[in-house]
Coordinates of C-alpha atoms in Angstrom, one line a residue:
X28 CA 21.2 45.1 -9.2
X29 CA 21.7 41.7 -10.3
X30 CA 21.9 39.9 -13.9
X31 CA 21.2 42.0 -16.7
X32 CA 22.3 45.1 -14.7
X33 CA 25.4 44.0 -13.3
X34 CA 27.5 45.0 -16.6
X35 CA 26.2 49.0 -15.7
X36 CA 28.2 49.2 -13.0
X37 CA 30.9 51.3 -15.2
X38 CA 28.3 53.7 -16.5
X39 CA 26.8 53.9 -12.8
X40 CA 30.3 54.9 -11.7
X41 CA 30.4 57.4 -14.4
X42 CA 27.0 58.8 -13.8
X43 CA 27.7 59.0 -9.9
X44 CA 31.3 61.8 -10.6
X45 CA 29.0 63.4 -13.0
X46 CA 26.0 64.3 -10.9
X47 CA 28.9 65.0 -7.7
X48 CA 30.5 67.2 -9.8
X49 CA 27.1 68.6 -11.4
X50 CA 25.5 69.1 -7.7
X51 CA 28.8 70.6 -6.7
X52 CA 29.1 73.3 -9.9
X53 CA 25.4 74.4 -10.0
X54 CA 25.1 75.1 -6.3
X55 CA 28.2 76.9 -5.6
X56 CA 27.6 79.2 -8.5
X57 CA 25.1 81.5 -7.0
X58 CA 27.7 81.3 -3.8
X59 CA 30.4 82.9 -6.0
X60 CA 28.7 85.3 -7.9
X61 CA 26.9 87.0 -5.0
X62 CA 30.6 86.8 -3.5
X63 CA 31.5 88.7 -6.2
X64 CA 28.7 91.7 -5.9
X65 CA 26.8 90.7 -8.8
X66 CA 22.9 91.6 -8.8
X67 CA 20.4 88.9 -8.3
X68 CA 19.0 89.4 -11.9
X69 CA 22.2 88.8 -13.8
X70 CA 22.9 85.7 -11.2
X71 CA 19.3 84.2 -12.5
X72 CA 20.8 85.2 -16.5
X73 CA 24.1 83.3 -15.7
X74 CA 22.4 80.4 -13.8
X75 CA 19.9 80.1 -17.0
X76 CA 22.7 80.3 -19.4
X77 CA 23.3 76.5 -18.2
X78 CA 19.9 75.3 -19.5
X79 CA 20.3 77.2 -22.7
X80 CA 23.3 74.9 -23.3
X81 CA 20.8 71.6 -22.3
X82 CA 18.1 73.1 -24.6
X83 CA 21.2 73.0 -27.4
X84 CA 22.1 69.9 -26.8
X85 CA 18.7 68.1 -27.3
X86 CA 19.1 69.7 -30.7
X87 CA 22.9 69.2 -31.5
X88 CA 24.6 66.4 -29.3
X89 CA 23.2 63.5 -31.7
X90 CA 25.0 65.0 -34.9
X91 CA 28.5 64.4 -32.7
X92 CA 27.6 61.3 -30.9
X93 CA 26.6 59.7 -34.5
X94 CA 29.9 60.7 -36.2
X95 CA 32.5 59.8 -33.7
X96 CA 30.3 57.5 -31.3
X97 CA 29.6 57.2 -27.9
X98 CA 32.7 56.5 -26.3
X99 CA 34.8 59.5 -27.9
X100 CA 31.7 61.1 -27.9
X101 CA 31.9 61.3 -24.0
X102 CA 35.8 61.8 -23.7
X103 CA 34.8 64.8 -26.1
X104 CA 32.1 66.5 -23.7
X105 CA 33.8 65.7 -20.6
X106 CA 37.3 67.3 -22.2
X107 CA 35.1 70.3 -23.3
X108 CA 33.4 70.4 -19.9
X109 CA 36.7 70.4 -17.8
X110 CA 38.0 73.3 -20.3
X111 CA 35.0 75.3 -19.6
X112 CA 35.1 74.4 -16.1
X113 CA 38.3 75.3 -15.6
X114 CA 37.7 78.5 -18.1
X115 CA 36.1 80.3 -15.2
X116 CA 39.3 80.9 -13.6
X117 CA 41.0 82.5 -16.1
X118 CA 38.4 85.8 -15.8
X119 CA 36.0 87.6 -14.2
X120 CA 34.2 89.0 -17.4
X121 CA 30.9 87.9 -16.8
X122 CA 29.8 87.5 -20.5
X123 CA 32.5 85.5 -20.7
X124 CA 31.2 83.3 -17.6
X125 CA 28.0 83.1 -19.5
X126 CA 29.2 81.7 -22.7
X127 CA 31.2 79.1 -20.4
X128 CA 28.0 78.1 -19.1
X129 CA 26.1 77.6 -22.3
X130 CA 28.8 75.2 -23.2
X131 CA 28.7 73.5 -19.6
X132 CA 25.3 72.8 -20.0
X133 CA 25.5 71.6 -23.3
X134 CA 28.1 69.4 -22.4
X135 CA 26.6 68.0 -19.4
X136 CA 23.2 66.9 -21.0
X137 CA 25.2 65.5 -23.5
X138 CA 27.2 63.4 -21.3
X139 CA 23.8 62.1 -20.0
X140 CA 22.2 61.5 -23.0
X141 CA 25.2 59.0 -24.2
X142 CA 25.3 57.1 -20.6
X143 CA 21.4 57.1 -20.8
X144 CA 21.6 55.7 -24.2
X145 CA 23.6 52.7 -23.6
X146 CA 21.1 51.9 -20.3
X147 CA 18.0 52.3 -22.6
X148 CA 19.1 49.9 -25.4
X149 CA 21.5 47.3 -23.3
X150 CA 19.1 46.8 -20.7
X151 CA 16.3 43.9 -21.0
X152 CA 12.8 45.0 -20.6
X153 CA 12.8 42.8 -16.9
X154 CA 15.6 44.6 -15.6
X155 CA 15.0 48.2 -16.7
X156 CA 12.9 49.1 -13.5
X157 CA 15.9 47.9 -11.3
X158 CA 18.1 50.0 -13.5
X159 CA 16.3 53.3 -13.3
X160 CA 15.2 52.6 -9.6
X161 CA 19.3 52.5 -9.1
X162 CA 19.6 55.5 -11.5
X163 CA 17.6 57.6 -9.2
X164 CA 19.5 56.0 -5.6
X165 CA 22.9 57.3 -7.8
X166 CA 21.1 60.7 -8.6
X167 CA 20.2 61.7 -5.0
X168 CA 23.2 60.7 -3.4
X169 CA 26.0 61.8 -5.6
X170 CA 24.0 65.1 -6.1
X171 CA 23.7 65.3 -2.2
X172 CA 27.7 64.5 -2.1
X173 CA 28.4 67.7 -4.5
X174 CA 26.4 69.6 -2.3
X175 CA 28.1 68.6 0.7
X176 CA 31.8 69.2 -0.8
X177 CA 30.7 73.3 -0.3
X178 CA 31.3 72.4 3.5
X179 CA 34.9 72.3 3.1
X180 CA 35.4 76.1 2.5
X181 CA 36.4 75.9 -1.2
X182 CA 38.0 79.0 -3.0
X183 CA 36.5 79.5 -6.1
X184 CA 39.2 78.4 -8.2
X185 CA 39.0 75.0 -6.2
X186 CA 35.7 74.4 -6.9
X187 CA 35.9 75.2 -10.3
X188 CA 39.1 72.8 -10.6
X189 CA 36.8 69.6 -8.4
X190 CA 34.1 70.1 -10.6
X191 CA 36.5 69.8 -13.7
X192 CA 38.3 66.8 -12.0
X193 CA 34.8 65.2 -11.0
X194 CA 33.6 65.1 -14.4
X195 CA 36.8 64.2 -15.9
X196 CA 37.0 61.0 -13.2
X197 CA 33.5 59.9 -15.4
X198 CA 35.3 59.6 -18.2
X199 CA 37.3 57.1 -16.7
X200 CA 34.9 54.2 -16.8
X201 CA 33.6 55.0 -20.0
X202 CA 36.6 55.0 -21.6
X203 CA 37.3 51.6 -20.0
X204 CA 34.1 49.8 -20.8
X205 CA 33.8 46.7 -23.2
X206 CA 30.2 47.4 -23.6
X207 CA 29.1 47.9 -27.5
X208 CA 27.6 51.5 -28.3
X209 CA 24.0 51.7 -28.8
X210 CA 22.3 53.1 -31.4
X211 CA 20.7 56.8 -30.6
X212 CA 17.2 56.8 -30.7
X213 CA 15.8 58.9 -33.2
X214 CA 14.5 62.6 -32.0
X215 CA 10.7 62.6 -32.0
X216 CA 8.6 66.0 -32.1
X217 CA 5.5 66.9 -30.4
X218 CA 3.4 69.9 -30.4
X219 CA 3.3 71.0 -26.7
X220 CA -0.1 72.9 -27.5
X221 CA -1.4 69.6 -28.5
X222 CA 0.1 67.9 -25.5
X223 CA -1.5 70.4 -23.4
X224 CA -5.0 69.5 -24.8
X225 CA -4.3 65.8 -24.3
X226 CA -3.1 66.1 -20.9
X227 CA -2.5 69.6 -19.3
X228 CA -1.9 68.6 -15.6
X229 CA 1.0 66.5 -16.8
X230 CA 2.3 69.4 -19.2
X231 CA 2.0 72.1 -16.3
X232 CA 3.4 69.9 -13.7
X233 CA 6.7 69.1 -15.4
X234 CA 6.6 72.9 -16.2
X235 CA 6.5 74.1 -12.6
X236 CA 8.3 71.3 -11.3
X237 CA 11.5 72.2 -13.4
X238 CA 10.9 75.9 -12.6
X239 CA 11.0 75.0 -8.5
X240 CA 13.4 72.2 -8.6
X241 CA 15.9 74.4 -10.7
X242 CA 14.9 77.7 -9.1
X243 CA 15.6 76.1 -5.9
X244 CA 19.1 74.7 -7.0
X245 CA 20.2 77.4 -8.8
X246 CA 19.1 80.8 -6.5
X247 CA 18.6 79.6 -3.2
X248 CA 22.3 79.7 -2.1
X249 CA 22.3 83.8 -3.3
X250 CA 18.9 83.9 -0.7
X251 CA 20.2 82.8 2.0
X252 CA 23.8 84.5 1.7
X253 CA 22.1 87.8 1.4
X254 CA 20.1 86.7 4.7
X255 CA 23.9 86.4 6.3
X256 CA 23.9 82.7 6.1
X257 CA 27.5 81.3 5.5
X258 CA 27.9 78.6 3.1
X259 CA 27.8 75.6 5.9
X260 CA 24.4 77.0 6.6
X261 CA 23.3 76.8 2.9
X262 CA 25.1 73.6 2.5
X263 CA 22.9 72.1 5.3
X264 CA 19.9 74.0 3.9
X265 CA 20.2 72.1 0.5
X266 CA 20.8 68.6 2.0
X267 CA 17.9 68.6 3.8
X268 CA 15.8 69.2 0.9
X269 CA 17.3 66.4 -1.0
X270 CA 17.1 64.2 1.8
X271 CA 13.7 64.5 2.1
X272 CA 13.1 64.6 -2.0
X273 CA 14.9 61.1 -1.6
X274 CA 12.7 59.9 1.4
X275 CA 9.5 60.8 0.0
X276 CA 10.1 59.0 -3.3
X277 CA 8.7 55.5 -2.5
X278 CA 5.8 57.0 -0.3
X279 CA 4.6 59.3 -2.8
X280 CA 4.5 56.6 -5.4
X281 CA 2.0 54.0 -3.2
X282 CA 0.0 56.8 -2.2
X283 CA -0.2 58.2 -6.0
X284 CA -1.3 54.4 -7.2
X285 CA -4.0 54.5 -4.5
X286 CA -5.0 57.6 -4.4
X287 CA -4.4 58.9 -8.3
X288 CA -1.7 61.3 -9.6
X289 CA -4.2 64.4 -9.3
X290 CA -4.3 63.8 -6.0
X291 CA -0.7 63.3 -5.4
X292 CA 0.5 66.3 -7.5
X293 CA -2.2 68.5 -5.2
X294 CA -1.0 67.3 -2.0
X295 CA 3.0 68.1 -3.1
X296 CA 2.1 71.1 -4.4
X297 CA 0.3 72.0 -1.3
X298 CA 3.4 70.8 1.0
X299 CA 5.5 73.4 -0.9
X300 CA 3.1 76.3 -1.0
X301 CA 2.5 75.6 2.8
X302 CA 6.5 75.8 3.3
X303 CA 7.0 78.7 1.2
X304 CA 4.1 80.3 3.1
X305 CA 5.3 79.4 6.5
X306 CA 9.1 81.1 5.5
X307 CA 7.5 83.8 4.3
X308 CA 5.0 84.6 7.3
X309 CA 8.0 84.1 9.7
X310 CA 10.4 86.2 7.8
X311 CA 7.9 89.0 7.5
X312 CA 7.4 89.1 11.2
X313 CA 11.0 89.2 12.4
X314 CA 12.2 85.3 12.7
X315 CA 15.5 85.1 11.8
X316 CA 16.8 82.2 13.2
X317 CA 17.9 79.5 10.3
X318 CA 15.9 76.7 11.9
X319 CA 13.1 78.6 10.1
X320 CA 15.0 77.9 6.5
X321 CA 15.5 74.6 7.3
X322 CA 11.9 73.9 8.0
X323 CA 11.0 75.1 4.5
X324 CA 13.6 73.0 3.1
X325 CA 12.2 70.2 4.4
X326 CA 8.7 71.6 3.2
X327 CA 10.2 71.7 0.1
X328 CA 12.3 68.4 -0.2
X329 CA 9.0 66.4 0.2
X330 CA 6.8 68.5 -2.1
X331 CA 9.0 69.5 -5.0
X332 CA 11.1 66.4 -6.2
X333 CA 8.2 64.4 -6.8
X334 CA 6.3 66.4 -9.0
X335 CA 8.4 65.4 -12.5
X336 CA 7.7 62.1 -11.8
X337 CA 3.8 62.2 -10.9
X338 CA 3.5 64.0 -14.0
X339 CA 4.7 61.6 -16.3
X340 CA 2.8 59.1 -14.9
X341 CA -0.3 61.2 -15.1
X342 CA 0.3 60.9 -18.6
X343 CA 0.7 57.5 -18.9
X344 CA -2.5 57.4 -17.0
X345 CA -4.3 59.3 -19.9
X346 CA -3.2 57.4 -23.1
X347 CA -4.4 54.0 -23.8
X348 CA -2.3 51.4 -21.8
X349 CA -1.0 49.5 -25.2
X350 CA 0.2 52.9 -26.7
X351 CA 4.2 54.0 -26.3
X352 CA 4.6 57.4 -24.0
X353 CA 8.0 57.9 -25.3
X354 CA 7.4 60.9 -27.3
X355 CA 5.0 62.1 -24.7
X356 CA 7.5 62.0 -22.0
X357 CA 10.1 63.6 -24.2
X358 CA 7.7 66.6 -24.2
X359 CA 7.0 66.9 -20.5
X360 CA 10.9 66.9 -20.0
X361 CA 11.7 69.6 -22.9
X362 CA 8.6 71.3 -20.7
X363 CA 10.4 71.0 -17.6
X364 CA 13.5 71.7 -19.2
X365 CA 11.9 75.4 -20.6
X366 CA 11.0 75.9 -16.7
X367 CA 14.5 74.9 -15.5
X368 CA 15.7 77.7 -17.7
X369 CA 13.4 80.2 -16.9
X370 CA 13.6 79.8 -13.1
X371 CA 16.4 81.8 -12.3
X372 CA 15.7 84.5 -14.8
X373 CA 12.3 84.9 -13.1
X374 CA 13.7 84.6 -9.7
X375 CA 16.6 87.0 -10.0
X376 CA 14.4 89.6 -11.1
X377 CA 11.5 89.0 -8.5
X378 CA 14.8 88.9 -6.0
X379 CA 15.7 92.5 -6.9
X380 CA 12.3 93.8 -6.7
X381 CA 10.8 92.4 -3.7
X382 CA 14.1 92.2 -1.6
X383 CA 14.0 89.5 1.2
X384 CA 11.0 87.8 0.3
X385 CA 11.2 87.9 -3.2
X386 CA 12.2 83.9 -3.1
X387 CA 9.6 82.1 -0.9
X388 CA 6.8 84.2 -2.8
X389 CA 8.3 83.0 -5.8
X390 CA 7.9 79.2 -4.6
X391 CA 4.2 80.1 -2.8
X392 CA 2.8 81.5 -6.1
X393 CA 3.4 79.2 -8.5
X394 CA 2.8 76.2 -5.9
X395 CA -0.7 77.7 -5.5
X396 CA -1.0 78.1 -9.0
X397 CA -0.2 74.2 -9.4
X398 CA -2.6 73.3 -6.6
X399 CA -5.5 75.1 -8.5
X400 CA -4.6 73.4 -11.6
X401 CA -4.5 70.1 -9.9
X402 CA -7.8 71.0 -8.0
X403 CA -9.6 71.5 -11.3
X404 CA -8.8 68.4 -12.8
X405 CA -10.6 65.2 -13.2
X406 CA -9.4 61.9 -11.4
X407 CA -8.6 59.1 -13.5
X408 CA -10.1 55.5 -12.6
X409 CA -8.1 53.6 -10.7
X410 CA -8.7 50.7 -13.7
X411 CA -7.4 53.4 -16.0
X412 CA -4.2 54.0 -14.3
X413 CA -0.7 52.6 -15.3
X414 CA 2.2 52.0 -12.1
X415 CA 3.9 55.0 -10.8
X416 CA 7.9 54.8 -11.8
X417 CA 10.0 57.0 -9.9
X418 CA 12.2 59.2 -12.6
X419 CA 15.0 61.4 -11.9
X420 CA 14.3 65.1 -13.4
X421 CA 18.0 65.2 -14.4
X422 CA 17.6 63.3 -17.3
X423 CA 18.0 63.9 -21.2
X424 CA 15.6 63.4 -23.6
X425 CA 16.8 59.3 -23.9
X426 CA 15.4 58.6 -21.0
X427 CA 12.0 58.4 -21.9
X428 CA 12.8 55.1 -23.9
X429 CA 14.2 53.5 -20.3
X430 CA 10.6 53.8 -18.7
X431 CA 9.5 50.4 -18.0
X432 CA 6.0 51.0 -18.6
X433 CA 7.0 50.7 -22.1
X434 CA 7.8 47.3 -22.3
X435 CA 4.5 45.6 -20.8
X436 CA 1.7 45.4 -23.3
X437 CA 2.8 48.2 -25.6
X438 CA 2.6 47.8 -29.1
X439 CA 1.2 50.6 -30.5
X440 CA 3.5 53.7 -31.5
X441 CA 1.8 57.3 -30.1
X442 CA -0.9 58.8 -31.9
X443 CA -2.5 62.3 -31.2
X444 CA -5.6 61.8 -32.5
X445 CA -6.3 58.6 -31.1
X446 CA -5.0 59.8 -27.5
X447 CA -7.1 62.9 -27.8
X448 CA -10.3 60.9 -28.3
X449 CA -9.2 58.3 -25.7
X450 CA -8.9 61.2 -23.3
X451 CA -12.1 63.0 -24.4
X452 CA -13.9 59.9 -23.2
X453 CA -11.9 59.8 -20.2
X454 CA -13.2 62.8 -19.2
X455 CA -16.9 61.7 -20.0
X456 CA -16.3 60.0 -16.1
X457 CA -19.3 57.5 -15.6
X458 CA -22.6 56.8 -16.4
X459 CA -25.9 56.8 -14.0
X460 CA -25.1 53.2 -13.0
X461 CA -21.7 53.8 -11.9
X462 CA -20.3 52.0 -15.0
X463 CA -17.5 53.4 -16.3
X464 CA -17.8 55.0 -20.0
X465 CA -13.9 54.3 -21.0
X466 CA -13.2 51.5 -23.4
X467 CA -9.9 49.1 -22.7
X468 CA -7.9 48.9 -25.7
X469 CA -9.8 45.7 -27.0
X470 CA -13.0 47.1 -26.8
X471 CA -11.6 50.0 -29.1
X472 CA -10.7 47.6 -31.3
X473 CA -14.0 45.4 -31.4
X474 CA -15.3 48.6 -31.8
X475 CA -13.4 49.6 -34.8
X476 CA -14.1 46.2 -36.5
X477 CA -17.8 46.6 -36.2
X478 CA -17.8 49.8 -37.6

């Protein structure tokens, strides 16, 4: 990180504390609720409330920031987050906790939106790839650090207090920054059915990615506690997955550039499926050693954490190279958010109905469905592919504006009709002589001029 990106160090410190507080709170929620004797379905509903707040943030946070500015908006959302976290210490009423978690989700994703809008507007086009790469590194390190705090055997009150302290620490670098506040990008709307018609694998991949990744974070602690494991073992389980997810980012990017996103999504889904099936089978025959679950965590780390970035890359591959993909990326992130919202609800219900086997069965089912979906899709020719970019899924809608793939040669806004025509032509494949039937943007312009 040099040159243009140096001025973002204060923002990176902010997101570090923010991700650490988020990692601590998100992964401790299931532990605390299980200790309180709450059933799995109710735990799932309470965890889903956080992502309800995320959806509301995408709708309403712009209005708050537009009215008071970025720095004041960050302070407001940070203060409200801290109050909501500390509010858990005042009551054990689950309805009250549900409301507090909606507030937490709203504030957390609003804070991300503010920071990411700074990154998107004030980083030069040549520096965006480095800024995004460093953002990804900060996410994995900070989130893993938040999980590691669970090994300290903190009480419930300590967890809520520490989460509040971390988020309030995130307010300090932003409050002291001399950077000029950027303008917020306008909210774009896109039809998800239309997006499915254009790039079905990307949409399904992002949805199932949200379903499995955030299902893993919100409910794995509940599953393991009910198997009799302690908090330290649960923390190690989660950290194995995070380390695996971080380690696999670069290799998967290279492999997907070479073999295509369809193959990479298929491989990631199959790895996740094999991990879940292995855990399920060993549990069925009576293996109760913790290393079984550690092995499954390794499979999940290798398979789950690349699904969203691969889905975005697949969508980029299926649009003309001179067309902006910001709107499509926002649609995929919204799909990922819906999957995140439904994950704890679905897992809580399945775990109540299927007992100990429900957790891994849920992952095996959806990883299998994604594998079948990827298997049926057509590959995109090498000459039509964009480059792969490691995009962290823990992001707001503004992250799409930071994508460096939109900084080189992109001259036209997204057009649904033209994108659909391009995909239809792409899907027709190659002619008998092996030449591609897909036209380059320049050829398309020549064809329009001659028509």
